[in-house]
Short mmCIF file of C-alpha atoms and ligand atoms in Angstrom, two decimals:
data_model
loop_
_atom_site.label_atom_id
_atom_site.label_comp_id
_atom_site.label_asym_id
_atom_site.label_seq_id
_atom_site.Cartn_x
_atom_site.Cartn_y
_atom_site.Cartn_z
CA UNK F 1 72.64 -207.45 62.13
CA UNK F 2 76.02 -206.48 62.91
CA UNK F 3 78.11 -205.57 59.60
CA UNK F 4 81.91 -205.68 59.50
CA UNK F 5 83.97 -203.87 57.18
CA UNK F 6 85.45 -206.01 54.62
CA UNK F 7 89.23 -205.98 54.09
CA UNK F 8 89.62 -207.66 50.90
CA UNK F 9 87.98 -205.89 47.48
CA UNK F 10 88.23 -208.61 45.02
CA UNK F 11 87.63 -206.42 41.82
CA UNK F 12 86.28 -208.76 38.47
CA UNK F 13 87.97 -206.20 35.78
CA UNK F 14 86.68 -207.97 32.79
CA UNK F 15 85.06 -211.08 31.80
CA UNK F 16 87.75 -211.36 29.06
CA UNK F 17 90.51 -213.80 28.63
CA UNK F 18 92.04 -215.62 25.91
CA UNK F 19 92.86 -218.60 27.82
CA UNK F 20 89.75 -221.61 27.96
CA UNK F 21 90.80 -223.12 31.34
CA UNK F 22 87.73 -226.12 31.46
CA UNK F 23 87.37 -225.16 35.24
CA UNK F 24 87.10 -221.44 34.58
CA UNK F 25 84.55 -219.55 36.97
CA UNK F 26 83.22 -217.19 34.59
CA UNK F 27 79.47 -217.66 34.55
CA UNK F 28 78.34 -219.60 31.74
CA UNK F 29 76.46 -217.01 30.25
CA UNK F 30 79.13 -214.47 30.55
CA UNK F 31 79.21 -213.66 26.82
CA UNK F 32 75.78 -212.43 27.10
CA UNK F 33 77.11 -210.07 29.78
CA UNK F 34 78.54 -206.32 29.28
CA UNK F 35 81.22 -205.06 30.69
CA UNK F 36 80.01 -201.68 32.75
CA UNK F 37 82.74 -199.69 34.40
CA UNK F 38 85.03 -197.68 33.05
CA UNK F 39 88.31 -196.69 34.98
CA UNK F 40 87.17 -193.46 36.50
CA UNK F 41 84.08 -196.30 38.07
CA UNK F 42 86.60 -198.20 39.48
CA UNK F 43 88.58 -195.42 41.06
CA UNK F 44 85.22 -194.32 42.90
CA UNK F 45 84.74 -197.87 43.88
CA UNK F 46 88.11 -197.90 45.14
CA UNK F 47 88.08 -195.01 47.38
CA UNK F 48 84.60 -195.64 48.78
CA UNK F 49 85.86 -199.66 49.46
CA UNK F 50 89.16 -197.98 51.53
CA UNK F 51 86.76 -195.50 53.59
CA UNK F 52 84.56 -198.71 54.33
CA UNK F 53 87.62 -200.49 55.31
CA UNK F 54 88.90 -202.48 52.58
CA UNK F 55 92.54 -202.65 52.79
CA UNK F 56 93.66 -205.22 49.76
CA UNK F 57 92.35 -204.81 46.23
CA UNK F 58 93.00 -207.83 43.75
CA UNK F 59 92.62 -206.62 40.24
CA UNK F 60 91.54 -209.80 38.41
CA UNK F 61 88.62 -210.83 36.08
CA UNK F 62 88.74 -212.96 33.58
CA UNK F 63 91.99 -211.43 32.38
CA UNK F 64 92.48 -208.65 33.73
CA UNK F 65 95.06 -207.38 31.26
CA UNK F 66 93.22 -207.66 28.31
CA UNK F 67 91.61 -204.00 29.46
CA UNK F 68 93.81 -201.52 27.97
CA UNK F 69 93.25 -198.93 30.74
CA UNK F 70 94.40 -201.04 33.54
CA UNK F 71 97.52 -198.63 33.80
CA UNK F 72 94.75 -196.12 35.11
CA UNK F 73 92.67 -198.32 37.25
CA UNK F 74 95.73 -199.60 39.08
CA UNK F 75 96.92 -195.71 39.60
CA UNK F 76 93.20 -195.21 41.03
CA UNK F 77 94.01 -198.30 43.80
CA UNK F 78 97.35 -197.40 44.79
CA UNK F 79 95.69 -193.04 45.00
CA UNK F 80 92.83 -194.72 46.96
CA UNK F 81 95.74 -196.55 49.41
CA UNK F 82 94.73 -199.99 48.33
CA UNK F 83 97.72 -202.89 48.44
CA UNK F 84 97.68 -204.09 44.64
CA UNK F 85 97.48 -207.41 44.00
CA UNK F 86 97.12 -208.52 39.94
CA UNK F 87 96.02 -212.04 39.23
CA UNK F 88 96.84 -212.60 35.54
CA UNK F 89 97.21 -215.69 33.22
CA UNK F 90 100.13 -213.98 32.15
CA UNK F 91 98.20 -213.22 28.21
CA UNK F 92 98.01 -210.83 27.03
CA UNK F 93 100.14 -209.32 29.36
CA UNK F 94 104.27 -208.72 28.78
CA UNK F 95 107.42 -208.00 31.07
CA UNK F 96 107.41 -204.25 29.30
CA UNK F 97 103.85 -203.77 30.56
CA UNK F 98 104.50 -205.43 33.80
CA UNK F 99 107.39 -202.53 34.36
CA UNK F 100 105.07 -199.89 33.81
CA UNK F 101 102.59 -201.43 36.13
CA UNK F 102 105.15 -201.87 38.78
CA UNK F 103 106.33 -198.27 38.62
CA UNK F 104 102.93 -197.08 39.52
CA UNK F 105 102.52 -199.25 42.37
CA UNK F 106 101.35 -202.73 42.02
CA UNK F 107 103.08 -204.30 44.76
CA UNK F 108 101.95 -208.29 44.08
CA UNK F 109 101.48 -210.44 41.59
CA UNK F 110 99.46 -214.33 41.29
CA UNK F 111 100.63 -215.73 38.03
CA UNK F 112 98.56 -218.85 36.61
CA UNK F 113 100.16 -221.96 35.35
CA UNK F 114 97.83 -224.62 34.34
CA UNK F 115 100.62 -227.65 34.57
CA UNK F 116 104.23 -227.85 35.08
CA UNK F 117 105.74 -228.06 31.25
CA UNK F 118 104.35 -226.22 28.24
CA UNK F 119 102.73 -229.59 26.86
CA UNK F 120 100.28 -230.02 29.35
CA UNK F 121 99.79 -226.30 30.26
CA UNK F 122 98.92 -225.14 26.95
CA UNK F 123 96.52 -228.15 26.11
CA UNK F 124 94.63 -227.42 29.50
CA UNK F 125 94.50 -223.68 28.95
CA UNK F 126 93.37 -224.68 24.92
CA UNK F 127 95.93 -221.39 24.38
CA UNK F 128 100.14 -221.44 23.79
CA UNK F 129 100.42 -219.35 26.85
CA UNK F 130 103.34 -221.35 28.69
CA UNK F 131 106.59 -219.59 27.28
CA UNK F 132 104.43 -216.19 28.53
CA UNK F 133 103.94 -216.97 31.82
CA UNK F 134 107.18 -218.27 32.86
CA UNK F 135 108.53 -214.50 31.28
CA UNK F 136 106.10 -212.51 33.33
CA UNK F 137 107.20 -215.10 36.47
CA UNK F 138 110.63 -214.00 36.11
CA UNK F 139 109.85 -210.54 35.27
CA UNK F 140 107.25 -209.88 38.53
CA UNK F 141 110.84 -211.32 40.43
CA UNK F 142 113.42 -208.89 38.41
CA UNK F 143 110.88 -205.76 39.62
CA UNK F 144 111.27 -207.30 43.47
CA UNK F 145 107.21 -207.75 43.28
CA UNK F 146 106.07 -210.52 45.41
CA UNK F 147 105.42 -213.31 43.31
CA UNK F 148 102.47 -216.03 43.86
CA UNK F 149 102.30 -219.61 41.51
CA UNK F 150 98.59 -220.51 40.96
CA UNK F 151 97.91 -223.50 39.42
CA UNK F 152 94.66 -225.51 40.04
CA UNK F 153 94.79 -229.25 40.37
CA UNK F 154 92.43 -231.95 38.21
CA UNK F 155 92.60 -235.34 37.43
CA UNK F 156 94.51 -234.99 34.19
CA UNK F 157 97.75 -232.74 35.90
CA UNK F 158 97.60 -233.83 40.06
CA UNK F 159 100.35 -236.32 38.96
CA UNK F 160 102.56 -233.38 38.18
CA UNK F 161 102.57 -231.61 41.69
CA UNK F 162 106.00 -232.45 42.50
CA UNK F 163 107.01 -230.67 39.09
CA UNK F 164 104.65 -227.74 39.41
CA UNK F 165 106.75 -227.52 43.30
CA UNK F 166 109.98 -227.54 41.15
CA UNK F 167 108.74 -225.04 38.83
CA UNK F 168 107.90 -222.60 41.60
CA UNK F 169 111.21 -222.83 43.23
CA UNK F 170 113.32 -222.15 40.49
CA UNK F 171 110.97 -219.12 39.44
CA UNK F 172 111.39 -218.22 43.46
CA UNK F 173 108.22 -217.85 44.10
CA UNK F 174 107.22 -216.60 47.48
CA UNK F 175 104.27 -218.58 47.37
CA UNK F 176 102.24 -221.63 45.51
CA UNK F 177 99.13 -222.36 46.05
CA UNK F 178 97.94 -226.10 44.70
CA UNK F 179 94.15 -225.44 44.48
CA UNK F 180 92.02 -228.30 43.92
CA UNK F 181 88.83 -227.37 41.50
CA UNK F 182 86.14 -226.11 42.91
CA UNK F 183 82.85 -227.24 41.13
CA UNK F 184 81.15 -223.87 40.16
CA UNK F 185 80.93 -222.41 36.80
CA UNK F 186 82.35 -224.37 33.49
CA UNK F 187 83.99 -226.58 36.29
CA UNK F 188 80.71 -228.12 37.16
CA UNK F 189 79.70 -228.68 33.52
CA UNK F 190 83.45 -230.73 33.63
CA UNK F 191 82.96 -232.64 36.67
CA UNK F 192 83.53 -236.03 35.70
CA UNK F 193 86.31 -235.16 33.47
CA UNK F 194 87.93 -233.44 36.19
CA UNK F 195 87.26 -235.72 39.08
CA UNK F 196 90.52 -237.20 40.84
CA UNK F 197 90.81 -240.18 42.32
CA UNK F 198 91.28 -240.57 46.54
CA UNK F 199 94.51 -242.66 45.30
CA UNK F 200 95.63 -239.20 43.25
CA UNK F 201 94.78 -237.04 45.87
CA UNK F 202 96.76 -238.90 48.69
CA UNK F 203 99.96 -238.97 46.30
CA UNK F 204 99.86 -235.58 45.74
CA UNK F 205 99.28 -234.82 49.71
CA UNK F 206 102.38 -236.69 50.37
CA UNK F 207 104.46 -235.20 47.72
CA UNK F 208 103.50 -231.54 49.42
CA UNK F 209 104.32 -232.94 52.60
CA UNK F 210 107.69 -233.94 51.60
CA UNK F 211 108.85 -230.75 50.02
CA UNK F 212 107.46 -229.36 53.00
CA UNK F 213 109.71 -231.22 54.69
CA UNK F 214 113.11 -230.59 52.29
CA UNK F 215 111.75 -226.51 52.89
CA UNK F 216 112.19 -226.44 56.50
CA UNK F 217 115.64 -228.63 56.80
CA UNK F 218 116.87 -226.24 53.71
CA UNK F 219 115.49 -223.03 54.47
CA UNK F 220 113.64 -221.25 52.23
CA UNK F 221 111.31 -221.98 48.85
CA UNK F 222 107.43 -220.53 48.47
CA UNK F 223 105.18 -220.95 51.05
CA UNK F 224 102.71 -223.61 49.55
CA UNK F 225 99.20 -224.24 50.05
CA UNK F 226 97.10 -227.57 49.69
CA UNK F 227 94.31 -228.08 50.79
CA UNK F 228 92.12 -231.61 50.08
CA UNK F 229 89.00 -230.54 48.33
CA UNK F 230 85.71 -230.02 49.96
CA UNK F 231 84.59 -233.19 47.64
CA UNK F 232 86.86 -235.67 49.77
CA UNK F 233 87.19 -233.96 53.07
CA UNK F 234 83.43 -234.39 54.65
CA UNK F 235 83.46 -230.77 55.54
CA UNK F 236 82.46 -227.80 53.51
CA UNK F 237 84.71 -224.90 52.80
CA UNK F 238 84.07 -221.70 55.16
CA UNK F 239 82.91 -219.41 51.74
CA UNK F 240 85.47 -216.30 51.50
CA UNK F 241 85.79 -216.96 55.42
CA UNK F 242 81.83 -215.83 55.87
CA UNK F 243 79.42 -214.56 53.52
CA UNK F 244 79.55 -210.84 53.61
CA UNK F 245 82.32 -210.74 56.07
CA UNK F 246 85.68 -210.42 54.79
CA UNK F 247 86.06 -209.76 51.20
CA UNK F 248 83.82 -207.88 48.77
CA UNK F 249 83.75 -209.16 45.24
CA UNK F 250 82.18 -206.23 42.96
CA UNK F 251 81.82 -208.30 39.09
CA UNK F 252 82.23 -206.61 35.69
CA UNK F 253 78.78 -205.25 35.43
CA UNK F 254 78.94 -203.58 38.67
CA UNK F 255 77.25 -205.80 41.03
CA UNK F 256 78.73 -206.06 44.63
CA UNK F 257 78.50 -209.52 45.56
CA UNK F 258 80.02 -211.96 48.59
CA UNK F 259 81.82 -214.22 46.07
CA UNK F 260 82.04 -214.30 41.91
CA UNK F 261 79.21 -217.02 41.85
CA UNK F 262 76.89 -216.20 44.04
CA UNK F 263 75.65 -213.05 41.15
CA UNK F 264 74.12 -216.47 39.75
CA UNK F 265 71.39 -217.39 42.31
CA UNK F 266 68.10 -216.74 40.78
CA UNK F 267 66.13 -214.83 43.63
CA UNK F 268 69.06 -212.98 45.29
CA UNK F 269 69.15 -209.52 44.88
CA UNK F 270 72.41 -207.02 45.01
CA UNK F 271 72.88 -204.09 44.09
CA UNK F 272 75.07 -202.12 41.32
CA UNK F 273 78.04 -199.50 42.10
CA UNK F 274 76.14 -197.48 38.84
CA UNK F 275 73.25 -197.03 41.22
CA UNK F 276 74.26 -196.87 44.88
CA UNK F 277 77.18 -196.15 46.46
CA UNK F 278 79.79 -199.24 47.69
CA UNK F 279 78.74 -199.02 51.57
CA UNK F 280 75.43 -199.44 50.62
CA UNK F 281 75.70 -202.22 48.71
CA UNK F 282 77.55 -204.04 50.96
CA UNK F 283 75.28 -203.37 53.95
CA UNK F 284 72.11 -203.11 52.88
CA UNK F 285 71.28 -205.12 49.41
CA UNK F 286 69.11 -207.78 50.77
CA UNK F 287 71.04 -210.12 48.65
CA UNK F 288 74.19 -209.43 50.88
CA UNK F 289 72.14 -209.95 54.23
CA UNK F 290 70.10 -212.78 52.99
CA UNK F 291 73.17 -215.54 54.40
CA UNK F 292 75.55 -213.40 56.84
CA UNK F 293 76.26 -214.44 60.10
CA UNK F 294 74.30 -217.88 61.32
CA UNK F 295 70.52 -216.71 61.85
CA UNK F 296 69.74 -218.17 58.56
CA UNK F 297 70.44 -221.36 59.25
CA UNK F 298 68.74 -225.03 59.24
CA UNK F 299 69.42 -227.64 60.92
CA UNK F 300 71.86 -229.79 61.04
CA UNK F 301 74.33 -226.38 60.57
CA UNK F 302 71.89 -224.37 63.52
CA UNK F 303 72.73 -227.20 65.90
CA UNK F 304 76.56 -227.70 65.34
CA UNK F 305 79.61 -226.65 67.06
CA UNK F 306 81.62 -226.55 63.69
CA UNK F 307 79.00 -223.23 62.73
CA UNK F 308 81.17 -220.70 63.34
CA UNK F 309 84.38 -222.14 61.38
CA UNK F 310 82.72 -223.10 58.37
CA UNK F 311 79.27 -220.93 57.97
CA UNK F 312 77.61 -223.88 56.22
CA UNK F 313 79.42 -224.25 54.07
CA UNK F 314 78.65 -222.59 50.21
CA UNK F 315 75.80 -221.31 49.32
CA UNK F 316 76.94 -221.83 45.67
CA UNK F 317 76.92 -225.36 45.91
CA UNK F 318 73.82 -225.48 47.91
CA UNK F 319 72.18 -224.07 45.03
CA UNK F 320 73.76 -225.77 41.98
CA UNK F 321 73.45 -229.33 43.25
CA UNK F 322 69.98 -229.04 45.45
CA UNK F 323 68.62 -226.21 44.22
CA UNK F 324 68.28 -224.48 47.42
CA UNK F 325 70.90 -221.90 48.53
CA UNK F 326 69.97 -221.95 52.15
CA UNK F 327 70.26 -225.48 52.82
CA UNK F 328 73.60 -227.19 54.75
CA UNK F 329 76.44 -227.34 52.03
CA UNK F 330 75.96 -231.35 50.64
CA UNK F 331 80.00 -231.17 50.62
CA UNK F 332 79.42 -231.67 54.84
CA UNK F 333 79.34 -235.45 55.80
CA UNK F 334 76.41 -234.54 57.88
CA UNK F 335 74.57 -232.89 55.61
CA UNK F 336 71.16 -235.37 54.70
CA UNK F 337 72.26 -234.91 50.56
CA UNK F 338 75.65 -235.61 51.52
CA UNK F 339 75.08 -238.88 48.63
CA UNK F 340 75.09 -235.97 46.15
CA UNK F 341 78.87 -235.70 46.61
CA UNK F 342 79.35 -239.00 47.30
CA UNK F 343 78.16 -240.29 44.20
CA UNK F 344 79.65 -237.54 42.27
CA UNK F 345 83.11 -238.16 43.09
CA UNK F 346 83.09 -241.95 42.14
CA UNK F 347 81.94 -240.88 38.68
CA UNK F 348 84.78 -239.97 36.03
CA UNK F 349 84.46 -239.83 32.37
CA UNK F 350 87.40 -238.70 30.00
CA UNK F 351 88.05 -235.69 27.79
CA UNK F 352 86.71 -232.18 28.93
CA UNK F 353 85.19 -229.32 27.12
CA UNK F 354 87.08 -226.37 27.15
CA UNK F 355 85.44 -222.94 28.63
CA UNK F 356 83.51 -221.35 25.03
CA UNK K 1 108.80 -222.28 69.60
CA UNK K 2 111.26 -220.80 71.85
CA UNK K 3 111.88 -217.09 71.40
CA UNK K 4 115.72 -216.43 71.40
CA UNK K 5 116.06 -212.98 72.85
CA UNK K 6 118.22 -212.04 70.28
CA UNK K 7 115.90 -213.08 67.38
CA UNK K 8 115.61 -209.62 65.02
CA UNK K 9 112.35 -209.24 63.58
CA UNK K 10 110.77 -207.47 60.64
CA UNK K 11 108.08 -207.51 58.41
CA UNK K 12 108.29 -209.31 55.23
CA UNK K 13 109.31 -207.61 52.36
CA UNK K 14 106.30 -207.80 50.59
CA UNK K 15 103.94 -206.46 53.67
CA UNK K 16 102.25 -203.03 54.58
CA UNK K 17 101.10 -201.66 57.68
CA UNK K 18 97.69 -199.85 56.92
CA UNK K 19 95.02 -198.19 59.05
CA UNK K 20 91.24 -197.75 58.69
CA UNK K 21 88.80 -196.80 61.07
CA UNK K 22 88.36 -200.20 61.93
CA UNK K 23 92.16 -200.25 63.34
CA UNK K 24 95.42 -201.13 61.74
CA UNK K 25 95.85 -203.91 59.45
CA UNK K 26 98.78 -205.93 58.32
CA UNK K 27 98.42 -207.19 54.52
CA UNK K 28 99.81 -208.97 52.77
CA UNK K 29 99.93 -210.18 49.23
CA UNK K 30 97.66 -212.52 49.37
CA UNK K 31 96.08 -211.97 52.85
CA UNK K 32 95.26 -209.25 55.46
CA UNK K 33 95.77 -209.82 59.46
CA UNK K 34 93.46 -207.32 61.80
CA UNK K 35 95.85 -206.12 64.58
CA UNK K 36 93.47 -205.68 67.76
CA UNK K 37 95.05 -202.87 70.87
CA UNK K 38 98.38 -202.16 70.30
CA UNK K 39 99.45 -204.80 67.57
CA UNK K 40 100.52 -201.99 64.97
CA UNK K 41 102.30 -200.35 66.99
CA UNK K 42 104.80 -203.70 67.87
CA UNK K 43 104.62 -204.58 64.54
CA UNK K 44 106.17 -200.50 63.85
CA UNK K 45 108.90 -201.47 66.22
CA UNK K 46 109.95 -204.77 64.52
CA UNK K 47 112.17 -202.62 62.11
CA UNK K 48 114.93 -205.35 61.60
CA UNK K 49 117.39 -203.62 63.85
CA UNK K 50 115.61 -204.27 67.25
CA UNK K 51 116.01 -207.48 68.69
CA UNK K 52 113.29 -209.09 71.02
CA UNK K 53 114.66 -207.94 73.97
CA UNK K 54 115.16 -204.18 72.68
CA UNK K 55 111.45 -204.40 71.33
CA UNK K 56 110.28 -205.70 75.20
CA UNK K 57 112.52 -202.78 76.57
CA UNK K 58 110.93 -200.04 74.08
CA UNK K 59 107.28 -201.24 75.43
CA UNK K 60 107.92 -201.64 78.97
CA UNK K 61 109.12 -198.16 78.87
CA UNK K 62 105.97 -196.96 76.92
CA UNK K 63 103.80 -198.76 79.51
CA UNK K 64 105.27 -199.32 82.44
CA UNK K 65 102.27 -200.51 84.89
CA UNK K 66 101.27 -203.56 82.57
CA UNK K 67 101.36 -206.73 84.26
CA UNK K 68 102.43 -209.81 81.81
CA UNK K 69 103.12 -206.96 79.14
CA UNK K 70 106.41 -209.06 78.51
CA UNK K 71 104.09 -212.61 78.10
CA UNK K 72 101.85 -210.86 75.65
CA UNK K 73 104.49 -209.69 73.43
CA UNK K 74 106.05 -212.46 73.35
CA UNK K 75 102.74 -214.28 72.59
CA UNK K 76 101.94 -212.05 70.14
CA UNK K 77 104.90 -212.13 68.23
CA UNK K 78 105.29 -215.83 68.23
CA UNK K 79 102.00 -215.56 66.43
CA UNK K 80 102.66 -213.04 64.21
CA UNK K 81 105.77 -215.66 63.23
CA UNK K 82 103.29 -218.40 62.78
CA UNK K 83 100.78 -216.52 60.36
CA UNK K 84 103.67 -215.33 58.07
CA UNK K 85 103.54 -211.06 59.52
CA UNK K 86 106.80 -211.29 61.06
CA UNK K 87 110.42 -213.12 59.58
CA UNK K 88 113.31 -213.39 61.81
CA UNK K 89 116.26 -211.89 59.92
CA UNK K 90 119.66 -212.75 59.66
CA UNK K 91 122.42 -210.51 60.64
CA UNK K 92 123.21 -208.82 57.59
CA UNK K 93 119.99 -208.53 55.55
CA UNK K 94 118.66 -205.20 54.78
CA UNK K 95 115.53 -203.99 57.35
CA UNK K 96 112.05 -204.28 56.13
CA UNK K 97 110.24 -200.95 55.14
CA UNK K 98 107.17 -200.61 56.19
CA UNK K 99 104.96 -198.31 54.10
CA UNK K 100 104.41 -194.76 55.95
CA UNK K 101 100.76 -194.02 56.87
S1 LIG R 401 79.41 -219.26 48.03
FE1 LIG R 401 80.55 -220.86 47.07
S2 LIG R 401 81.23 -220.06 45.13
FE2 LIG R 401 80.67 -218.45 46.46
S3 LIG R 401 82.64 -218.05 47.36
FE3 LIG R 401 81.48 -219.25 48.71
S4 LIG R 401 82.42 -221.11 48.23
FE4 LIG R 401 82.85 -219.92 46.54
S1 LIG R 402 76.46 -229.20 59.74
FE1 LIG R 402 76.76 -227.19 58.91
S2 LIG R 402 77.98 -226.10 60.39
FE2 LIG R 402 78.11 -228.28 60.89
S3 LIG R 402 79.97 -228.95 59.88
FE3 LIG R 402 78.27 -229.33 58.49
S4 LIG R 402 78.16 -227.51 57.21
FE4 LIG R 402 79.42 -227.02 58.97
#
């Protein structure tokens, strides 16, 4: 099997954070978990990750800035020549820190808003984080680091797109991405609660559209992203753009892994960064080779043109709703389990449990 | 989209030109773009002060025997455009910087 080198090193800091999103990806059991690597790990994860061929390192977690040495672990990124990239829900994080972080390197930063006015925000995230974010928004501008608006869309805040739009331009965001929930993790345990409606969905397409629209007769505004989720499109998601391909996620304990959940498939081994070195991980653990490229595949994915664009789809989801990671994703319309979404998605229930 | 000879291009602020043994990449914030043959090397010459035309002279002089070297370039570029690696800038703005290797 032919492996590329990845370019993207998506690096899980911490299971920490003080927000309790109800679509959070953490594992369930991630309290049970122990955080493993100390900065001096990460810095020889780094530079064995830019040898490989990574390029792009996003520092995230959980939160990444609840770890009190992330001043060092950045200065290991930027020594290994790694483009820094922090995604932070902006707690416990502050402009003073942010400074600090930007004079050492950090060159990007993906701030989390959970809905467009402190009301809704700060119920969703179960925190008072609102007031925080917008200061580290305006502070990650003030430093000239590129600035990214994250906030991920649900039934109970797709109504407020055209606000969360507003809220990106006037922080001058370079870029907003609108990401529909994915169903892993805490998410999946919230499904019904978080379930839109087609009616909700085609609203908030045509709201996009318009400021789209208003962007390229103005000039200007962030570059925004929205795409309709995997749950109401009939095709699966290419996963990370190919499992084992382009982006290496290594989690808190260690593990190297093709994406955050996939750690969580019974049966599917990887291997640890405390053990082996990165290369080897990525190459060889038989976890890693078990779904790259399209030999793995059963029909109706082995027979299809679409193969190569979306890789069957996730694994992830594969697993969690037939319990079988190598079948066709049930999120593809030609998938035979395909009723598994269908049904899903008419069923909505109110009131969520936030992430414990 | 028509390519206006004049048209200055440069990176965007917030991207850096990086190289691997894999070849050159262009990231990013949130993405990274593999630059196959000589991509990095246009990409070095989009500085902000070279307009298409002057970055279709500097490569025709650099390789003179290409056939549809012009076409390609141009190609390339427009794409580059498309996938958010190259802005046009205004007269006026400050060139990009491009990290050094
Ligand atoms: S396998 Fe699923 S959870 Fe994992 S990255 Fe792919 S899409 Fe996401
Ligand atoms: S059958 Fe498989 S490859 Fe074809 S579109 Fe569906 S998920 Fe993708």
């Amino acid at each position: 099997m032919n492996v590329e080198a990845p370019l993207n090193l998506i690096a899980e800091l911490t299971y920490r954070c003080p927000l309790q999103c109800p679509y959070c990806s953490n594992p369930l059991a991630f309290r049970e978990r122990r955080e493993a690597l100390t900065a001096e790990d990460w810095g020889r994860v780094f530079e064995q990750a830019s040898r490989l061929g990574v390029v792009h390192v996003g520092l995230t977690g959980g939160e990444p800035s609840t770890r009190t040495d992330l001043e060092e672990i950045l200065e290991f990124a930027v020594a290994a020549d790694l483009y820094p990239h922090l995604v932070t829900a902006g707690v416990p994080l502050d402009p003073e820190r942010l400074r600090g972080l930007a004079a050492r390197g950090l060159r990007s930063v993906q701030v989390s808003f959970q809905d467009a006015g402190a009301a809704g925000s700060d119920r969703i995230a179960g925190t008072r984080s609102f007031e925080q974010k917008l200061r580290i928004s305006e502070s990650t501008k003030a430093l000239d680091l590129a600035l990214t608006i994250n906030c991920v869309l649900h039934r109970e805040n797709l109504e407020s797109v055209g606000e969360i739009i507003r809220l990106a331009e006037e922080l001058g965001a370079d870029r907003l991405e609108l990401a529909n929930t994915q169903y892993h993790g805490w998410a999946l345990e919230n499904r019904a609660a978080l379930m839109p409606t087609r009616e909700q969905l085609a609203n908030a397409s045509a709201v996009v559209r318009a400021a789209k629209a208003r962007q390229s007769e103005n000039g200007g505004g962030p570059k925004m992203l929205f795409v309709l989720p995997d749950y109401f499109s009939d095709r699966p998601k290419p996963c990370m753009g190919g499992w084992g391909k382009l982006a290496m996620v290594v989690d808190p304990t260690g593990r190297v892994l093709p994406c955050h959940e996939a750690g969580e498939i019974p049966g599917l081994e990887f291997w640890n960064v405390k053990e082996r070195s990165v290369e080897d991980c990525w190459v060889s653990a038989p976890g890693m080779n078990a779904y790259r490229g399209t030999d793995w595949m059963p029909d109706p994915c082995r027979s299809c043109p679409e193969k190569e664009i979306d890789f069957g789809g996730c694994r992830c989801q594969a697993f969690r709703l037939l319990g079988d990671e190598g079948l066709t994703d049930p999120a593809c319309a030609l998938s035979p389990h395909h009723s598994e979404i269908t049904n899903a998605r008419e069923i909505r229930t109110d009131g969520f449990v936030p992430r414990r | 989209m028509t390519s206006d000879p004049k048209e200055r291009l440069a990176l965007p602020r917030h991207a850096a030109l990086k190289h691997r043994h894999h070849g050159s990449v262009l990231v990013l914030p949130e993405h990274a773009i593999r630059l196959a043959g000589s991509g990095a090397e246009i990409l070095a010459l989009c500085d902000g002060e070279r307009d298409r035309r002057a970055v279709h002279e500097a490569l025709a002089a650099r390789y003179p025997d290409t056939d549809e070297l012009a076409v390609e370039v141009d190609r390339f570029l427009t794409e580059m455009i498309e996938m958010g690696g190259l802005e046009a800038v205004s007269p006026g703005t400050a060139a990009a910087v491009s990290e050094p290797k």
